[in-house]
PDB file of N, CA and C in Angstrom:
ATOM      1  N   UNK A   1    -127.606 189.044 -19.041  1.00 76.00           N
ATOM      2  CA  UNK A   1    -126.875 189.722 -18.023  1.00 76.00           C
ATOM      3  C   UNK A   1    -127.598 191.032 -17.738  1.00 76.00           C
ATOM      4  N   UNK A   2    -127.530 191.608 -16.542  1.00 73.00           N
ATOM      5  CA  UNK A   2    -128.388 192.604 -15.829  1.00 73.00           C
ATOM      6  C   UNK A   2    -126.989 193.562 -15.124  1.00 73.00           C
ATOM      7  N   UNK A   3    -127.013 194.802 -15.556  1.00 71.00           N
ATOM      8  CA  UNK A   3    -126.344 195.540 -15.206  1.00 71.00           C
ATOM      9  C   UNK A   3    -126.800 197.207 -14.342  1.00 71.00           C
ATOM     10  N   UNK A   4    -126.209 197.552 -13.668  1.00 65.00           N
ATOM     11  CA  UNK A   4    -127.187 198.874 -13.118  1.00 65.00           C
ATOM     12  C   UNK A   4    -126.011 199.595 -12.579  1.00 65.00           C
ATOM     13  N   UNK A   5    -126.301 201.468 -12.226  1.00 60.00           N
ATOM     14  CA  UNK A   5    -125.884 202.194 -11.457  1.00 60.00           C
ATOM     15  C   UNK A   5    -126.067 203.092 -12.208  1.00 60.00           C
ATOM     16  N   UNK A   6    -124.720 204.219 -11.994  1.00 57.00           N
ATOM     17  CA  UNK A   6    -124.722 204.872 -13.293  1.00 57.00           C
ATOM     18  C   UNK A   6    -124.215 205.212 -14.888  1.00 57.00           C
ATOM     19  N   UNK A   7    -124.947 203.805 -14.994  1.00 59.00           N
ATOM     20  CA  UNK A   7    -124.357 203.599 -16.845  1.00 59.00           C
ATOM     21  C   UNK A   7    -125.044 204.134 -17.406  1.00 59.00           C
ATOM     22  N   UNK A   8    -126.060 205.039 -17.123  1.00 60.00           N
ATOM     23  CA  UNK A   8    -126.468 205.821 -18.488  1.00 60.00           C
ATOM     24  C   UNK A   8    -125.788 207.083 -18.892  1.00 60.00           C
ATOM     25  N   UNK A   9    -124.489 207.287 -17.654  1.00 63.00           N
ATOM     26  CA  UNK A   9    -123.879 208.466 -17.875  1.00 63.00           C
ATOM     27  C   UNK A   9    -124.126 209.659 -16.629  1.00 63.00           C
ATOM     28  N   UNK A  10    -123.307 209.653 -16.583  1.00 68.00           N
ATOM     29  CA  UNK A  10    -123.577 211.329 -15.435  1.00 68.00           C
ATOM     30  C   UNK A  10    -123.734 212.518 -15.639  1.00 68.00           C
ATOM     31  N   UNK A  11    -123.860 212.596 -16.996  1.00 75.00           N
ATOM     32  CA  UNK A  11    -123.836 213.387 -17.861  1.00 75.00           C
ATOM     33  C   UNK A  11    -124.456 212.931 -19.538  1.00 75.00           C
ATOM     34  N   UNK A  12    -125.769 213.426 -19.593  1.00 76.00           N
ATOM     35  CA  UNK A  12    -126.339 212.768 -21.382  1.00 76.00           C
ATOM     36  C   UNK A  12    -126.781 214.104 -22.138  1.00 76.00           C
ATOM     37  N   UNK A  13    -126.650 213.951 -23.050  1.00 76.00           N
ATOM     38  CA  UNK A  13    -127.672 214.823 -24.190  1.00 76.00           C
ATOM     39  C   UNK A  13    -128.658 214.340 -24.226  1.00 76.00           C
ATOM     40  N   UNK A  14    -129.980 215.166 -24.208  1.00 77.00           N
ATOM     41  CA  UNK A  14    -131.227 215.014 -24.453  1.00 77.00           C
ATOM     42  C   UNK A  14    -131.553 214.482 -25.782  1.00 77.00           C
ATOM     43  N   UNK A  15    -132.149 212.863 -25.852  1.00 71.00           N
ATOM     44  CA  UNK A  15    -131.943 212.047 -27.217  1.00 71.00           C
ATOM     45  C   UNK A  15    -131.394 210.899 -27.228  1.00 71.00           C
ATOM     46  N   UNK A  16    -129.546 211.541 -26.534  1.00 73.00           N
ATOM     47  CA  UNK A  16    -128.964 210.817 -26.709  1.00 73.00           C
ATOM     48  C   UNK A  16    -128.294 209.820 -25.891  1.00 73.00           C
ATOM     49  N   UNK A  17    -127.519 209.053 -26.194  1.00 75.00           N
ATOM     50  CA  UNK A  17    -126.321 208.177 -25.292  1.00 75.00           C
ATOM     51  C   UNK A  17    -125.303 209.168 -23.792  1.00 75.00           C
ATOM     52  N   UNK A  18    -124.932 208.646 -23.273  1.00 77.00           N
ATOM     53  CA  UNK A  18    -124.363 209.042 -22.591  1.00 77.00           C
ATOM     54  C   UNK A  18    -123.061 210.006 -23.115  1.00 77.00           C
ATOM     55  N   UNK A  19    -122.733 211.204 -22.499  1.00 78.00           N
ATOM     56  CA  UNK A  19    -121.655 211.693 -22.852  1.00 78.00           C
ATOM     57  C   UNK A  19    -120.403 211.669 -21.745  1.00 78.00           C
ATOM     58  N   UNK A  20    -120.610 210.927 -20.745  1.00 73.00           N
ATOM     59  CA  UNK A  20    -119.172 211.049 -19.636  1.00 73.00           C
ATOM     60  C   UNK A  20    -120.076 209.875 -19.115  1.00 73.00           C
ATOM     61  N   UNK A  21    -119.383 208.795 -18.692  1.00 71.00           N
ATOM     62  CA  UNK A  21    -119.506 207.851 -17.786  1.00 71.00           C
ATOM     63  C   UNK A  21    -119.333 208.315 -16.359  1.00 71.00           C
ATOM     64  N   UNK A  22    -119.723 207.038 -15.655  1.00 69.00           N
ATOM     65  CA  UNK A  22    -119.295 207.646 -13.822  1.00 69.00           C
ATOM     66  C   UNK A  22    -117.752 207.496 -13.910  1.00 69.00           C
ATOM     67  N   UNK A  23    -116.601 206.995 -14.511  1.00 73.00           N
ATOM     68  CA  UNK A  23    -115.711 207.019 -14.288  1.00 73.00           C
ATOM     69  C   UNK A  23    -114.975 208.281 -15.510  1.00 73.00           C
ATOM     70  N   UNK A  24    -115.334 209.054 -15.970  1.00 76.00           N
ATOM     71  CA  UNK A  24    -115.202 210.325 -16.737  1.00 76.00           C
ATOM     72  C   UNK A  24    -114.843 210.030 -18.105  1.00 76.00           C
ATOM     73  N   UNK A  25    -115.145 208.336 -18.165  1.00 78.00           N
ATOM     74  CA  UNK A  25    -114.623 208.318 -19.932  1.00 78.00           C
ATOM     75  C   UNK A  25    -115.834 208.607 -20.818  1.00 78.00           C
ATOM     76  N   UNK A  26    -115.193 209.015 -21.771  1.00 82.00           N
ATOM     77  CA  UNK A  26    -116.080 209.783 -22.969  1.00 82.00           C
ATOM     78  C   UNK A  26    -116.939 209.264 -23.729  1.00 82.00           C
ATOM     79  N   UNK A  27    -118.032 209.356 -23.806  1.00 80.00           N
ATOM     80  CA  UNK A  27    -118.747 208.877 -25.300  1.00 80.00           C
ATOM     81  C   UNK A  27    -119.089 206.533 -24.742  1.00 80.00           C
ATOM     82  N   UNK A  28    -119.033 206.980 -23.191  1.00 78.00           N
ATOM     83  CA  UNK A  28    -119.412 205.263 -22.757  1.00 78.00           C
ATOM     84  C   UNK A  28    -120.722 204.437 -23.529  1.00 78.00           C
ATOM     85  N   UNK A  29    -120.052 203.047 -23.928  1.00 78.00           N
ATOM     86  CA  UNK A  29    -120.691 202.227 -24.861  1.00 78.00           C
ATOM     87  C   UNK A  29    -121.793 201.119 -23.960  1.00 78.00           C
ATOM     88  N   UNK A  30    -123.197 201.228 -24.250  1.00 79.00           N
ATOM     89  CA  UNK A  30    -124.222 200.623 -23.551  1.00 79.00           C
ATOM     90  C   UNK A  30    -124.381 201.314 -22.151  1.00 79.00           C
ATOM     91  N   UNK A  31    -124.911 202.189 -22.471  1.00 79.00           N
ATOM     92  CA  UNK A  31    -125.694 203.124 -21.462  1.00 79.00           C
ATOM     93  C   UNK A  31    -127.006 203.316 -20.845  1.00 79.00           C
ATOM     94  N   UNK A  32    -128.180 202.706 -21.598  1.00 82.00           N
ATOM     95  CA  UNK A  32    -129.456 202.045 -20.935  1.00 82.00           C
ATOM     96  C   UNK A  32    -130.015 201.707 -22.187  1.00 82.00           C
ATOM     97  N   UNK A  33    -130.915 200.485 -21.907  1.00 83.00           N
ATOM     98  CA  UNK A  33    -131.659 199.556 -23.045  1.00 83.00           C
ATOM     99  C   UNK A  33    -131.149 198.420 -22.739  1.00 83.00           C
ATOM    100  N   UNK A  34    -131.415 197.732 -23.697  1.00 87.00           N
ATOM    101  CA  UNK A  34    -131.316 196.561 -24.065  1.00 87.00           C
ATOM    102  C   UNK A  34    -130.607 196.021 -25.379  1.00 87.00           C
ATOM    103  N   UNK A  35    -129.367 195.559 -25.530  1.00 88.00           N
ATOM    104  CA  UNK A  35    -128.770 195.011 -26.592  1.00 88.00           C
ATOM    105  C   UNK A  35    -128.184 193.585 -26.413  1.00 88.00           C
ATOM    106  N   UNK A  36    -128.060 192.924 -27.807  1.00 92.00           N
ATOM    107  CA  UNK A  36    -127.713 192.039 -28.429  1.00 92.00           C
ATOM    108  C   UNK A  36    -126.544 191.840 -29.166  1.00 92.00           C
ATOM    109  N   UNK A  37    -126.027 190.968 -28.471  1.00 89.00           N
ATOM    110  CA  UNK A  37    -124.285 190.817 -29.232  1.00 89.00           C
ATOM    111  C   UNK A  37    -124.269 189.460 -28.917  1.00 89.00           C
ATOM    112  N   UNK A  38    -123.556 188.851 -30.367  1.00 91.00           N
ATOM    113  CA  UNK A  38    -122.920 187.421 -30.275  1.00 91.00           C
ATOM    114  C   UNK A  38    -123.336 186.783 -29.494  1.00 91.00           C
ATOM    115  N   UNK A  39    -125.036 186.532 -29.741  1.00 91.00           N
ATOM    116  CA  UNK A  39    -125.975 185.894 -28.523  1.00 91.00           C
ATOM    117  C   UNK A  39    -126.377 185.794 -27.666  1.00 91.00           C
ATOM    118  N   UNK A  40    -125.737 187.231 -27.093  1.00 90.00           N
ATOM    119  CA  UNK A  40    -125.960 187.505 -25.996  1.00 90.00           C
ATOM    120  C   UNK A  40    -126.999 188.216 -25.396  1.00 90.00           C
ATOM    121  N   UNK A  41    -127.512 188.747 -24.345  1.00 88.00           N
ATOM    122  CA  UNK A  41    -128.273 189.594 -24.184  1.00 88.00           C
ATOM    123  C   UNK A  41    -127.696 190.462 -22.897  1.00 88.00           C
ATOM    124  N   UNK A  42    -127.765 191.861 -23.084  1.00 86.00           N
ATOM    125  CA  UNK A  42    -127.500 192.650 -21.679  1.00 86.00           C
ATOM    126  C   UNK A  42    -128.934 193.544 -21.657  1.00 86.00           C
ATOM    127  N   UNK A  43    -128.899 193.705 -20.562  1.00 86.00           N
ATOM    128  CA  UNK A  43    -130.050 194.924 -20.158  1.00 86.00           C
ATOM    129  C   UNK A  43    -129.358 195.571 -19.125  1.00 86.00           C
ATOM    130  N   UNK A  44    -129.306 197.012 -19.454  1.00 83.00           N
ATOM    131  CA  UNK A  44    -128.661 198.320 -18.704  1.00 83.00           C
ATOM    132  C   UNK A  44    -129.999 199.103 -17.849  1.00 83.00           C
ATOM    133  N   UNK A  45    -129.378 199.235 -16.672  1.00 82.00           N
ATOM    134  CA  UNK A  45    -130.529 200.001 -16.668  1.00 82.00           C
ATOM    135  C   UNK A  45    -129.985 201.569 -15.765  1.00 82.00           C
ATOM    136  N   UNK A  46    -130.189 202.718 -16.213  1.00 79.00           N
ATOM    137  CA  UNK A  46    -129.632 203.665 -15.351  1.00 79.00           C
ATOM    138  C   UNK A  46    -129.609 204.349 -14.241  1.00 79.00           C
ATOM    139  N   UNK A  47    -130.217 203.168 -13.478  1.00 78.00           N
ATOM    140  CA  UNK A  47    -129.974 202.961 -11.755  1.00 78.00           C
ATOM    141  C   UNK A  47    -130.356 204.357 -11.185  1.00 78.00           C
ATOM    142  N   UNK A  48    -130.495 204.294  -9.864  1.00 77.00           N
ATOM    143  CA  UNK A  48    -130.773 205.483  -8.571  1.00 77.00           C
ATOM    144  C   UNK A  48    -130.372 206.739  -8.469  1.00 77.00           C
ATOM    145  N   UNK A  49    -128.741 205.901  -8.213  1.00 68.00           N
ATOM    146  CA  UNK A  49    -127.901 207.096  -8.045  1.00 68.00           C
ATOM    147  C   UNK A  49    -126.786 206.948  -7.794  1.00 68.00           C
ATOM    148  N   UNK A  50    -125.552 207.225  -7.458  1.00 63.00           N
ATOM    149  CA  UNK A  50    -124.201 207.390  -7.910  1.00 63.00           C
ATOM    150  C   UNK A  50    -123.891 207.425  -5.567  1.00 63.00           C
ATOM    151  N   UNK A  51    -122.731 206.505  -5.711  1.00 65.00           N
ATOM    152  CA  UNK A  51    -121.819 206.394  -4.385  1.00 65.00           C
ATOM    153  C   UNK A  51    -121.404 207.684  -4.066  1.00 65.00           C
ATOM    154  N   UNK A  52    -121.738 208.541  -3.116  1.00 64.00           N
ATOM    155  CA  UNK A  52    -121.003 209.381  -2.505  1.00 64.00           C
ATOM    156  C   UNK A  52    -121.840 211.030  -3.501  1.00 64.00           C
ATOM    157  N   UNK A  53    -120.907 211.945  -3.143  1.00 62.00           N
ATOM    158  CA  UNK A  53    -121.533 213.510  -3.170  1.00 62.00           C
ATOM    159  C   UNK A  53    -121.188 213.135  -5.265  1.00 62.00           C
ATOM    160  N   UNK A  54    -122.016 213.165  -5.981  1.00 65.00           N
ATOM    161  CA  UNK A  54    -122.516 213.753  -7.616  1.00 65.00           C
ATOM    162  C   UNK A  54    -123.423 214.075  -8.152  1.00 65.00           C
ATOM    163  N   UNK A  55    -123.352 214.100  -9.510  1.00 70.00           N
ATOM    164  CA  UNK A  55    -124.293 214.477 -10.116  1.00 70.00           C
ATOM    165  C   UNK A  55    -125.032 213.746 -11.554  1.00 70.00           C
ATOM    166  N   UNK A  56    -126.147 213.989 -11.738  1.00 74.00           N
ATOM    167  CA  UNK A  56    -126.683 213.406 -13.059  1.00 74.00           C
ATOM    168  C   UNK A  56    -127.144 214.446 -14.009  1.00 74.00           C
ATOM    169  N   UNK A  57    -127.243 215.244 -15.129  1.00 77.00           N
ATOM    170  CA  UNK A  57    -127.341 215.914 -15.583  1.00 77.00           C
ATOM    171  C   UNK A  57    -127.970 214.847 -17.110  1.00 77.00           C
ATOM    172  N   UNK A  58    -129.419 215.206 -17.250  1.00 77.00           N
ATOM    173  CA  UNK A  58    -130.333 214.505 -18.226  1.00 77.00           C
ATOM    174  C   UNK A  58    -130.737 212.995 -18.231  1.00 77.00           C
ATOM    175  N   UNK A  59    -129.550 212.666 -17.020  1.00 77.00           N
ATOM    176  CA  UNK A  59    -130.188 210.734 -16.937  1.00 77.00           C
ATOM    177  C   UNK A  59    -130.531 210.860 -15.896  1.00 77.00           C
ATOM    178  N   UNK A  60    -132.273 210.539 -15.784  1.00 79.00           N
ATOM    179  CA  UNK A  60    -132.712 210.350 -14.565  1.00 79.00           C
ATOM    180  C   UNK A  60    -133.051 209.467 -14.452  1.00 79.00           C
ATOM    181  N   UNK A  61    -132.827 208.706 -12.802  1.00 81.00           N
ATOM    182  CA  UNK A  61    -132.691 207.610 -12.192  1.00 81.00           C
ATOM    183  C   UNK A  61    -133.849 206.518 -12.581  1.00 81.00           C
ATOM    184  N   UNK A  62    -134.001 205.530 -12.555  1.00 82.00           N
ATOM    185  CA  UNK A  62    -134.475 204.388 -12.806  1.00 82.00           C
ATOM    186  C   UNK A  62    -134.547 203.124 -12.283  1.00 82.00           C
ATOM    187  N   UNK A  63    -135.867 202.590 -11.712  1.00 86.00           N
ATOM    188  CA  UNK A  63    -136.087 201.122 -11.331  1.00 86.00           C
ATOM    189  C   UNK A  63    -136.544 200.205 -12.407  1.00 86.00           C
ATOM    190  N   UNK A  64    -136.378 199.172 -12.518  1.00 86.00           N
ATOM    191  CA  UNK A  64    -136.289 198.301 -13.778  1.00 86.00           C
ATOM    192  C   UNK A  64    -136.980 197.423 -12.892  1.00 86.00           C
ATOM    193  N   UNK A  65    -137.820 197.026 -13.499  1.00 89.00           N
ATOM    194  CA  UNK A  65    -138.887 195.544 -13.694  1.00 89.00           C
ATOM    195  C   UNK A  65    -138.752 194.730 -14.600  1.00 89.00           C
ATOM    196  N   UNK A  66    -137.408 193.694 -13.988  1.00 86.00           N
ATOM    197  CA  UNK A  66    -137.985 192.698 -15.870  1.00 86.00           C
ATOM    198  C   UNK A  66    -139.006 191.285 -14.458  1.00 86.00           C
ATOM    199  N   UNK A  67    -139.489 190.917 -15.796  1.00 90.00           N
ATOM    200  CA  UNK A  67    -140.044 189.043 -16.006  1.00 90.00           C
ATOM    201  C   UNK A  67    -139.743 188.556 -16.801  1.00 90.00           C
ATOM    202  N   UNK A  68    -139.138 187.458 -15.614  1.00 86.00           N
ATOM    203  CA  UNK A  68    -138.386 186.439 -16.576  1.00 86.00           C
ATOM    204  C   UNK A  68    -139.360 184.778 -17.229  1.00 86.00           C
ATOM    205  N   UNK A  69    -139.269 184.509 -18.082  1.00 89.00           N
ATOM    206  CA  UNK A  69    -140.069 183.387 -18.273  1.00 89.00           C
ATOM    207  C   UNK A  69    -139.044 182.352 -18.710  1.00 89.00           C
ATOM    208  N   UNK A  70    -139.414 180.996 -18.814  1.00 91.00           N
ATOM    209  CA  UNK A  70    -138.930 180.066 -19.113  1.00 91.00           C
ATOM    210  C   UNK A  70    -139.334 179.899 -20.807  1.00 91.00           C
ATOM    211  N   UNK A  71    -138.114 179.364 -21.246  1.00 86.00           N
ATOM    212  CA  UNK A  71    -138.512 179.146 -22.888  1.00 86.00           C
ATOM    213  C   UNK A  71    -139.664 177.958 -22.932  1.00 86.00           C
ATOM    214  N   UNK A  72    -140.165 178.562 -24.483  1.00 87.00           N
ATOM    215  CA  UNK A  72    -141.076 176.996 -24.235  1.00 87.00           C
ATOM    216  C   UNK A  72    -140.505 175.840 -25.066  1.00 87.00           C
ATOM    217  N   UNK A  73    -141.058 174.583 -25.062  1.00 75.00           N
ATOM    218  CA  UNK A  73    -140.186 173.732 -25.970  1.00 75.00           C
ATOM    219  C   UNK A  73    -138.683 173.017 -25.089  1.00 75.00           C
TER     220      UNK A  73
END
């Protein structure tokens, strides 16, 4: 799964994870990278920029390039 906008936070510490989501909740879980859960795979990526007049403070915007390949076998 491929996710984008502003999930890395509208607000980050330098280092770290996001500290305010675009919707103002606190301390938001999968904020950019790539993780693995219960087989799953997501890739975040922390997108352009945000709908309408805001702000980003330490997450700066991002275009993502994946390639995708076919398994082998």
């Amino acid at each position: 799964m491929c996710s984008g906008h502003a999930h890395g936070g509208i607000v980050r510490l330098p280092g770290t994870d996001g500290l305010f989501s675009h919707d103002l909740d606190l301390f938001p879980s999968y904020t950019a990278g790539l993780y693995e859960e219960n087989g799953s795979v997501l890739f975040v990526t922390r997108g352009l920029g945000n709908s309408g007049p805001s702000f980003r403070v330490f997450n700066r915007p991002e275009i993502a390039v994946l390639t995708l390949r076919r398994a082998e076998g």
